[in-house]
CSV table of C-alpha atoms in Angstrom, one decimal:
chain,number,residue,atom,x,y,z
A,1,UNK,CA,93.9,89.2,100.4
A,2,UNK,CA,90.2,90.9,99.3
A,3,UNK,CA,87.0,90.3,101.0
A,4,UNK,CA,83.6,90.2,99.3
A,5,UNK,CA,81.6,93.4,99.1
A,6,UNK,CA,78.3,93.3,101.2
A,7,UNK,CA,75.6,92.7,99.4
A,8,UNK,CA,73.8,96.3,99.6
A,9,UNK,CA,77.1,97.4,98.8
A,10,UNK,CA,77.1,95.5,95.5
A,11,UNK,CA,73.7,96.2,94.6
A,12,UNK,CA,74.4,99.7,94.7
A,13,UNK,CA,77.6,99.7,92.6
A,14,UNK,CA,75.8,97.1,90.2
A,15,UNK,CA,72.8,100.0,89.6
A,16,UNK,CA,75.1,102.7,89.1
A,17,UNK,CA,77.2,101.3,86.7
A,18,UNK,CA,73.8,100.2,85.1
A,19,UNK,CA,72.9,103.8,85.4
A,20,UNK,CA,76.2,104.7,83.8
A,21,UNK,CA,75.8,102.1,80.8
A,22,UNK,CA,72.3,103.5,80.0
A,23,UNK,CA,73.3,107.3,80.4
A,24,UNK,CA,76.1,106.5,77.9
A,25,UNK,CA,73.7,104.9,75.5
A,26,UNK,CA,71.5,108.3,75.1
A,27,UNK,CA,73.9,110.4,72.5
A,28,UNK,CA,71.7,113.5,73.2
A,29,UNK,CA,72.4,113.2,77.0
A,30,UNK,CA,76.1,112.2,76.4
A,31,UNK,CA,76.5,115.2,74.3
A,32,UNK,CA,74.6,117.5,76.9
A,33,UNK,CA,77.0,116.2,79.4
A,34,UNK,CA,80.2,116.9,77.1
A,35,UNK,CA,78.8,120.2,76.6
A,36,UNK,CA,78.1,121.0,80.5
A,37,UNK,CA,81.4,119.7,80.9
A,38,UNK,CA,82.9,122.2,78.3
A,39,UNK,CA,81.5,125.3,79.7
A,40,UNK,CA,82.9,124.3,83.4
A,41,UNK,CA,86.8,124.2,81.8
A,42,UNK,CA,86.1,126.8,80.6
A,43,UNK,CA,85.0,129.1,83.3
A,44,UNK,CA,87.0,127.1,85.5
A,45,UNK,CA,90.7,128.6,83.4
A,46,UNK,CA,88.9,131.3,82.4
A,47,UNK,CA,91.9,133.6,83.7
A,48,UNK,CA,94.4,131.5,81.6
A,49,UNK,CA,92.3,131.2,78.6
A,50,UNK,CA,90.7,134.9,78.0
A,51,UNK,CA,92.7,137.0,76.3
A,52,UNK,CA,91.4,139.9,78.3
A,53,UNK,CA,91.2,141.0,81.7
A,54,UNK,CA,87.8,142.9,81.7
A,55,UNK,CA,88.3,143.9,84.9
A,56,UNK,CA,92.0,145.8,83.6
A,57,UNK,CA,91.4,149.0,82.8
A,58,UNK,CA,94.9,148.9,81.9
A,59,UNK,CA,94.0,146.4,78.9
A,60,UNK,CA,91.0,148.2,78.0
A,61,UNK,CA,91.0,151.1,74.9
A,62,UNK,CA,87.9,153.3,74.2
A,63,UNK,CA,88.7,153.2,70.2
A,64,UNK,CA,88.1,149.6,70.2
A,65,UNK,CA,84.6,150.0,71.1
A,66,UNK,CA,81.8,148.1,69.1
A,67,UNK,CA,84.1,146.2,66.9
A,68,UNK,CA,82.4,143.5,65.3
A,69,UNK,CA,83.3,140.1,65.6
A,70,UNK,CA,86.7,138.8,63.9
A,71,UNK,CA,88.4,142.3,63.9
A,72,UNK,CA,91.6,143.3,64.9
A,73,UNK,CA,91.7,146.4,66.8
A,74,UNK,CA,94.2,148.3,68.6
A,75,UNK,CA,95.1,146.1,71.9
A,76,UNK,CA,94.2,142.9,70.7
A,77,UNK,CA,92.7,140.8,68.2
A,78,UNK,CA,88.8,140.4,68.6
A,79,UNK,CA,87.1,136.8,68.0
A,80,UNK,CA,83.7,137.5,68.8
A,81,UNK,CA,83.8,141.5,69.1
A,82,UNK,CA,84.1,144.1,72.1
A,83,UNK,CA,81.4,145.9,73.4
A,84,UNK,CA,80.7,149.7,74.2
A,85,UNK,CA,83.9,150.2,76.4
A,86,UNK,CA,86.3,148.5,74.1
A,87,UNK,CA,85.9,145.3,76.1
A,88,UNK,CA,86.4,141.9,74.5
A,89,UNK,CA,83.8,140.3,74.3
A,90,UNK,CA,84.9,136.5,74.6
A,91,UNK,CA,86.5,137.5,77.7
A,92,UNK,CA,83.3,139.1,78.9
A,93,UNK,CA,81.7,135.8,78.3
A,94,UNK,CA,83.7,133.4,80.0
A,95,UNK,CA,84.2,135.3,83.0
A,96,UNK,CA,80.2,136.1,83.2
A,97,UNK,CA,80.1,132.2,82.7
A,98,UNK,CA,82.7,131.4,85.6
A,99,UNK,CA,80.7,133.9,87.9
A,100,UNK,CA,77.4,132.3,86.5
A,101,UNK,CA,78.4,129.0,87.4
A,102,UNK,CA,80.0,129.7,90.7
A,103,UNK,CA,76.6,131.7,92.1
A,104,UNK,CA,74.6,128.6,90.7
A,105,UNK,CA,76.5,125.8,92.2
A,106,UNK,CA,76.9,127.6,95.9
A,107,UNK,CA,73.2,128.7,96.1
A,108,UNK,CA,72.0,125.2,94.5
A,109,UNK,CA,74.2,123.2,96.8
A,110,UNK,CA,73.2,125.4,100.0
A,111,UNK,CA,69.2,124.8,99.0
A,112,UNK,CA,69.9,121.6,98.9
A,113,UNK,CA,71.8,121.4,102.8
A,114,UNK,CA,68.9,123.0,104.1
A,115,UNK,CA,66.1,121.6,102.3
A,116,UNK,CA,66.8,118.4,103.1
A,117,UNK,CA,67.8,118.9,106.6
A,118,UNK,CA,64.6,120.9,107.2
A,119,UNK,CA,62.5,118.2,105.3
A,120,UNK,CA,64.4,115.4,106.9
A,121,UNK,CA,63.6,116.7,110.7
A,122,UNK,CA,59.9,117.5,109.7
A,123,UNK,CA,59.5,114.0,108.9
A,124,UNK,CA,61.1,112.7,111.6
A,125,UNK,CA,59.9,115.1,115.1
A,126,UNK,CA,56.3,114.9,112.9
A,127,UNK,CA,53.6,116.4,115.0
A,128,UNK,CA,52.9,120.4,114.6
A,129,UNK,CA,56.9,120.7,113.9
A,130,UNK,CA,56.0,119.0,110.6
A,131,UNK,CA,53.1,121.1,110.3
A,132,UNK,CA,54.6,124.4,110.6
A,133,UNK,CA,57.7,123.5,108.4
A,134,UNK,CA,55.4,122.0,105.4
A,135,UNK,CA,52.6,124.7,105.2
A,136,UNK,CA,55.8,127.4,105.1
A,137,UNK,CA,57.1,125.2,102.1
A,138,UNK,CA,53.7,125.4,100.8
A,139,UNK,CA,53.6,129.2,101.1
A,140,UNK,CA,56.6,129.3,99.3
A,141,UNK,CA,55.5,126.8,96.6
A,142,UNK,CA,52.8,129.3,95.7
A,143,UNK,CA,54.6,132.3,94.6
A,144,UNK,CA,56.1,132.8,91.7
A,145,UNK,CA,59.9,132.0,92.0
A,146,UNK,CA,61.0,135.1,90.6
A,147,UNK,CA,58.7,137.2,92.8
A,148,UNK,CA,60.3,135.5,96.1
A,149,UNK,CA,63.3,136.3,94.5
A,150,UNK,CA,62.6,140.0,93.5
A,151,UNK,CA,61.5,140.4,97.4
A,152,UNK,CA,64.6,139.0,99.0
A,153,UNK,CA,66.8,141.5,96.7
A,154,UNK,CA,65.1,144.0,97.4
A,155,UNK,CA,65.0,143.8,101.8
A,156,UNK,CA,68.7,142.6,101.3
A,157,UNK,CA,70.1,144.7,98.8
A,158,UNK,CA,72.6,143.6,95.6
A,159,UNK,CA,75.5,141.5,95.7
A,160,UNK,CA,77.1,137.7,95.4
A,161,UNK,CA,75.7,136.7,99.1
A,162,UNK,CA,72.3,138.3,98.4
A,163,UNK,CA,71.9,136.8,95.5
A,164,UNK,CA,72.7,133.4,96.5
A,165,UNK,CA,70.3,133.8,99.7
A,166,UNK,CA,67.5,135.3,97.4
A,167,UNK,CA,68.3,131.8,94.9
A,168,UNK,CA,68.2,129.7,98.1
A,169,UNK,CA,65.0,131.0,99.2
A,170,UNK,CA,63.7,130.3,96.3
A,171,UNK,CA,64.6,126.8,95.9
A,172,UNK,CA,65.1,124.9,99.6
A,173,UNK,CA,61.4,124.1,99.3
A,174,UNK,CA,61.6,121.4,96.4
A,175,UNK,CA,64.4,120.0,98.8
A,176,UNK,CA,62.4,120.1,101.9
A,177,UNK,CA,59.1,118.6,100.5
A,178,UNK,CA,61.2,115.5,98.4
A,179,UNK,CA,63.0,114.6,101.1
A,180,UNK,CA,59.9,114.8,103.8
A,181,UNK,CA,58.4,112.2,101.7
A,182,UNK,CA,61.0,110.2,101.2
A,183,UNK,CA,62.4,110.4,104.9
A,184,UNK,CA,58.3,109.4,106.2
A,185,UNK,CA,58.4,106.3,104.2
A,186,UNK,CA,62.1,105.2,105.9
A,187,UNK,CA,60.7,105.9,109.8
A,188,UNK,CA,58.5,103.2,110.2
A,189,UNK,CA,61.1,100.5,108.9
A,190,UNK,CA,62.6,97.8,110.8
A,191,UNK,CA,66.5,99.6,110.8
A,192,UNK,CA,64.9,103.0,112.2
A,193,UNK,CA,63.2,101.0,114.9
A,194,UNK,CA,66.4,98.9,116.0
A,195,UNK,CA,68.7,102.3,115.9
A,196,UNK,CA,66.0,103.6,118.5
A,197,UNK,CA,65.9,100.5,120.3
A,198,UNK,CA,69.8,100.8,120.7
A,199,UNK,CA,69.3,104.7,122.3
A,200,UNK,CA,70.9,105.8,119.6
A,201,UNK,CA,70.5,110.1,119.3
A,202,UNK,CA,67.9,111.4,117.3
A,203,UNK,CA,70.4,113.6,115.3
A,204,UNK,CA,72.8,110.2,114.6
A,205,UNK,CA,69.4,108.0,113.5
A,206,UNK,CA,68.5,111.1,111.7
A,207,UNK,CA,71.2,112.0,109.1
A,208,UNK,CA,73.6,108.8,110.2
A,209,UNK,CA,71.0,106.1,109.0
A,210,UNK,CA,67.6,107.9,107.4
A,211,UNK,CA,69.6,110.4,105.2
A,212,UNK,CA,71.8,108.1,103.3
A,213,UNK,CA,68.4,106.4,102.1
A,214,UNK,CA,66.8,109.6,101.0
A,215,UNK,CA,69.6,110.9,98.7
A,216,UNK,CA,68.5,109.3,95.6
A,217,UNK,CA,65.2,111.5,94.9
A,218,UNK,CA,67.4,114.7,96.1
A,219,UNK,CA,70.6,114.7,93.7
A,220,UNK,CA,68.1,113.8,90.9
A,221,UNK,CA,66.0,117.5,91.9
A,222,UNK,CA,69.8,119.0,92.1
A,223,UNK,CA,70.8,118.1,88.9
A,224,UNK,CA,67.4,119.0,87.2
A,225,UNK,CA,66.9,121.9,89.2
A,226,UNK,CA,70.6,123.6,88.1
A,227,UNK,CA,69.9,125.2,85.0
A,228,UNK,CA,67.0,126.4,86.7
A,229,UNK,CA,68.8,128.2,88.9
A,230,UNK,CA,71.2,129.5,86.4
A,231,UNK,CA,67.9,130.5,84.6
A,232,UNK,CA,66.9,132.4,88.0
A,233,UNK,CA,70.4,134.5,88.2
A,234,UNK,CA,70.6,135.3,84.8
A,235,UNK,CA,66.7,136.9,85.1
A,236,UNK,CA,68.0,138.9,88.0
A,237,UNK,CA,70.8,139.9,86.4
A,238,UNK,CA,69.5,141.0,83.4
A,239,UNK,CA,66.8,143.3,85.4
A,240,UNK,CA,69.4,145.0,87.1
A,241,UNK,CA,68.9,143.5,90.5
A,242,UNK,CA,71.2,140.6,90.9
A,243,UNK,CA,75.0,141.0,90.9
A,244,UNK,CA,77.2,144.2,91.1
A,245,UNK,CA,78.3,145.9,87.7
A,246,UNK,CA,82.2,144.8,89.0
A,247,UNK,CA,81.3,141.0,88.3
A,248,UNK,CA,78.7,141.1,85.4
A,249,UNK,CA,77.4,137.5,85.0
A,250,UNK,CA,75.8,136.1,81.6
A,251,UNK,CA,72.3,138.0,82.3
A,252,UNK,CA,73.6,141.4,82.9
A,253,UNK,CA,75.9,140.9,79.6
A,254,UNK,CA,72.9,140.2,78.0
A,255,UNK,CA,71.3,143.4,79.2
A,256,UNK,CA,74.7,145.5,78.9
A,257,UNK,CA,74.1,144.8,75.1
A,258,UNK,CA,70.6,145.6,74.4
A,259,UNK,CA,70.1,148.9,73.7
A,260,UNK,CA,72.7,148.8,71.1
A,261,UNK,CA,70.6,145.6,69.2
A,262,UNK,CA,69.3,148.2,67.1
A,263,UNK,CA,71.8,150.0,65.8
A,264,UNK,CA,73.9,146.5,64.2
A,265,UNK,CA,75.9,145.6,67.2
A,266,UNK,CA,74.1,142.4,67.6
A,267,UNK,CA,77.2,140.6,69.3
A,268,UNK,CA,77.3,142.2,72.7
A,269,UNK,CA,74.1,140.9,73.4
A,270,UNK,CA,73.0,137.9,71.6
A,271,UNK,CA,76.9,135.7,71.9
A,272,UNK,CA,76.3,135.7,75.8
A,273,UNK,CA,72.3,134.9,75.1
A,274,UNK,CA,73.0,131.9,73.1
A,275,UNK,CA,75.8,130.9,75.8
A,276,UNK,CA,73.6,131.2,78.5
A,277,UNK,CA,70.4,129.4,76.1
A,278,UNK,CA,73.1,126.5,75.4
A,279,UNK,CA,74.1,126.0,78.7
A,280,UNK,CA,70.6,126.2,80.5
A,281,UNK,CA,69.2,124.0,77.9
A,282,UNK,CA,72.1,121.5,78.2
A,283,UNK,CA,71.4,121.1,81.8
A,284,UNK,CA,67.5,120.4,81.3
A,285,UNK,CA,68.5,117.5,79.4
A,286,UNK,CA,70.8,115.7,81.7
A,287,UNK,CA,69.0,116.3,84.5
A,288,UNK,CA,65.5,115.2,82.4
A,289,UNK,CA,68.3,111.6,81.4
A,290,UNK,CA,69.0,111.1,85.1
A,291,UNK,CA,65.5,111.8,86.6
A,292,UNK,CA,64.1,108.9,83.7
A,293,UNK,CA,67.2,106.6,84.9
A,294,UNK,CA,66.2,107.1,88.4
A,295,UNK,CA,62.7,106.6,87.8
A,296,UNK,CA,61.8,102.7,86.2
A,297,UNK,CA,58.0,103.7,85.4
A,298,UNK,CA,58.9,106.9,83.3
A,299,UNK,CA,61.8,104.6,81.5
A,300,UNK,CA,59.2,102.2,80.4
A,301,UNK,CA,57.0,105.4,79.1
């Protein structure tokens, strides 16, 4: 025997599977997506797939150095060439990408718990509690995002957790003011009122029946704001100030290779560039798609 689905739970399947109809019908964005989707297999069996531990010094021989792409050397065969230490580079890549990906996601997702939360209970105490919390988010909003970052590396040192606190710092504020906007349009309505009415807690009317109202706006700054933040670890990488040398990620590949740019060995440097470009710029676009889907007025633009 079935029973009907509530209405608001129809109306919300019904607009996602709209959403999913019109995603489908952009080939750019579809495309994007396949792409995004790529690169996370990708660094996701990177073990399995790389023919190269990097990290193996066992697998590693100095007179394979610099070999250019699509040479056979004298541990292994070289698709896209080693670098100065005789590493391959294709295996450099995709375990720079899984680490790239992994500090992205866990920094992005952990800006996003506390942004909300922090916007959401701004909102809703109001008062000089949401003073205090939004003219901090405005302090932050006006410095470069890069400089924030910069600072936080530099009290906290190097290293994963750093740099995902330094990336969290730098991006719980886009969180925090979206969702204090969207949470002060829900706290006047007629559900709000009746949950108060009830004596229901301020935490459960909170994140148990404001939250779920105000997640729209939020995953659509999550997905647009992800190859941002891949952007942001791969600039402090690259300067020297983001992860450690044991678990180089796409920006510190990218600088690893530089100073040999000159001298013909192009590979080491620009293969993990256009990786990282690809994947950065494939982000943009889906979440540019799924901020338009979410947004009628800019789809009728």
């Amino acid at each position: 025997m079935t029973f009907p689905l509530p209405q608001a739970t129809r109306q919300w399947k019904e607009k996602l599977q709209a959403g999913f109809r019109a995603f489908a019908g952009d080939k750019t964005a579809l495309a994007c997506l396949t792409l995004v989707g790529g690169y996370v297999f990708f660094a996701v069996f990177a073990p399995i797939i790389a023919p190269q531990d990097p990290q193996d010094l066992a697998q590693i021989e100095l007179i394979d150095a610099r070999l250019p792409p699509l040479s056979l050397g004298a541990s292994s065969f070289f698709i896209l060439g080693s670098d100065a230490l005789g590493r391959d580079i294709f295996s450099m890549t995709l375990y720079g990408l899984r680490i790239s990906l992994t500090v992205a996601l866990i920094s992005a997702t952990g800006a996003l718990v506390f942004g909300a939360a922090a916007g959401l209970t701004a909102a809703y105490l109001g008062g000089w509690v949401n003073a205090v919390i939004m003219r901090v988010v405005d302090i932050f909003l006006s410095l470069p995002a890069i400089l924030i970052a910069l600072l936080f590396i530099a009290v906290f040192g190097r290293g994963v957790e750093n740099t995902i606190i330094a990336i969290l710092a730098v991006q719980w504020t886009h969180y925090a003011r979206a969702m204090n906007a969207a949470a002060a349009g829900e706290i006047n309505k007629d559900y709000v009122l009746a949950a108060k009415l009830l004596g229901l807690s301020k935490p459960r009317i909170m994140f148990g029946h404001i939250l779920p109202n105000c997640l729209a706006p939020i995953f659509v700054i999550f997905a647009v704001q992800l190859g941002y933040v891949i952007a942001i670890e791969a600039s402090l990488s690259f300067l020297g100030l983001g992860l450690p040398v044991t678990q180089p990620s796409l920006g510190s590949l990218v600088a690893d290779g530089q100073e040999f740019l000159l001298s013909g060995a192009y590979w080491m440097s620009l293969i993990p560039g256009f990786v990282l470009l690809l994947l950065v710029f494939a982000m943009n676009v889906v979440g540019d798609r799924i901020r338009v889907l979410q947004n009628p007025q800019l789809q009728r633009r």
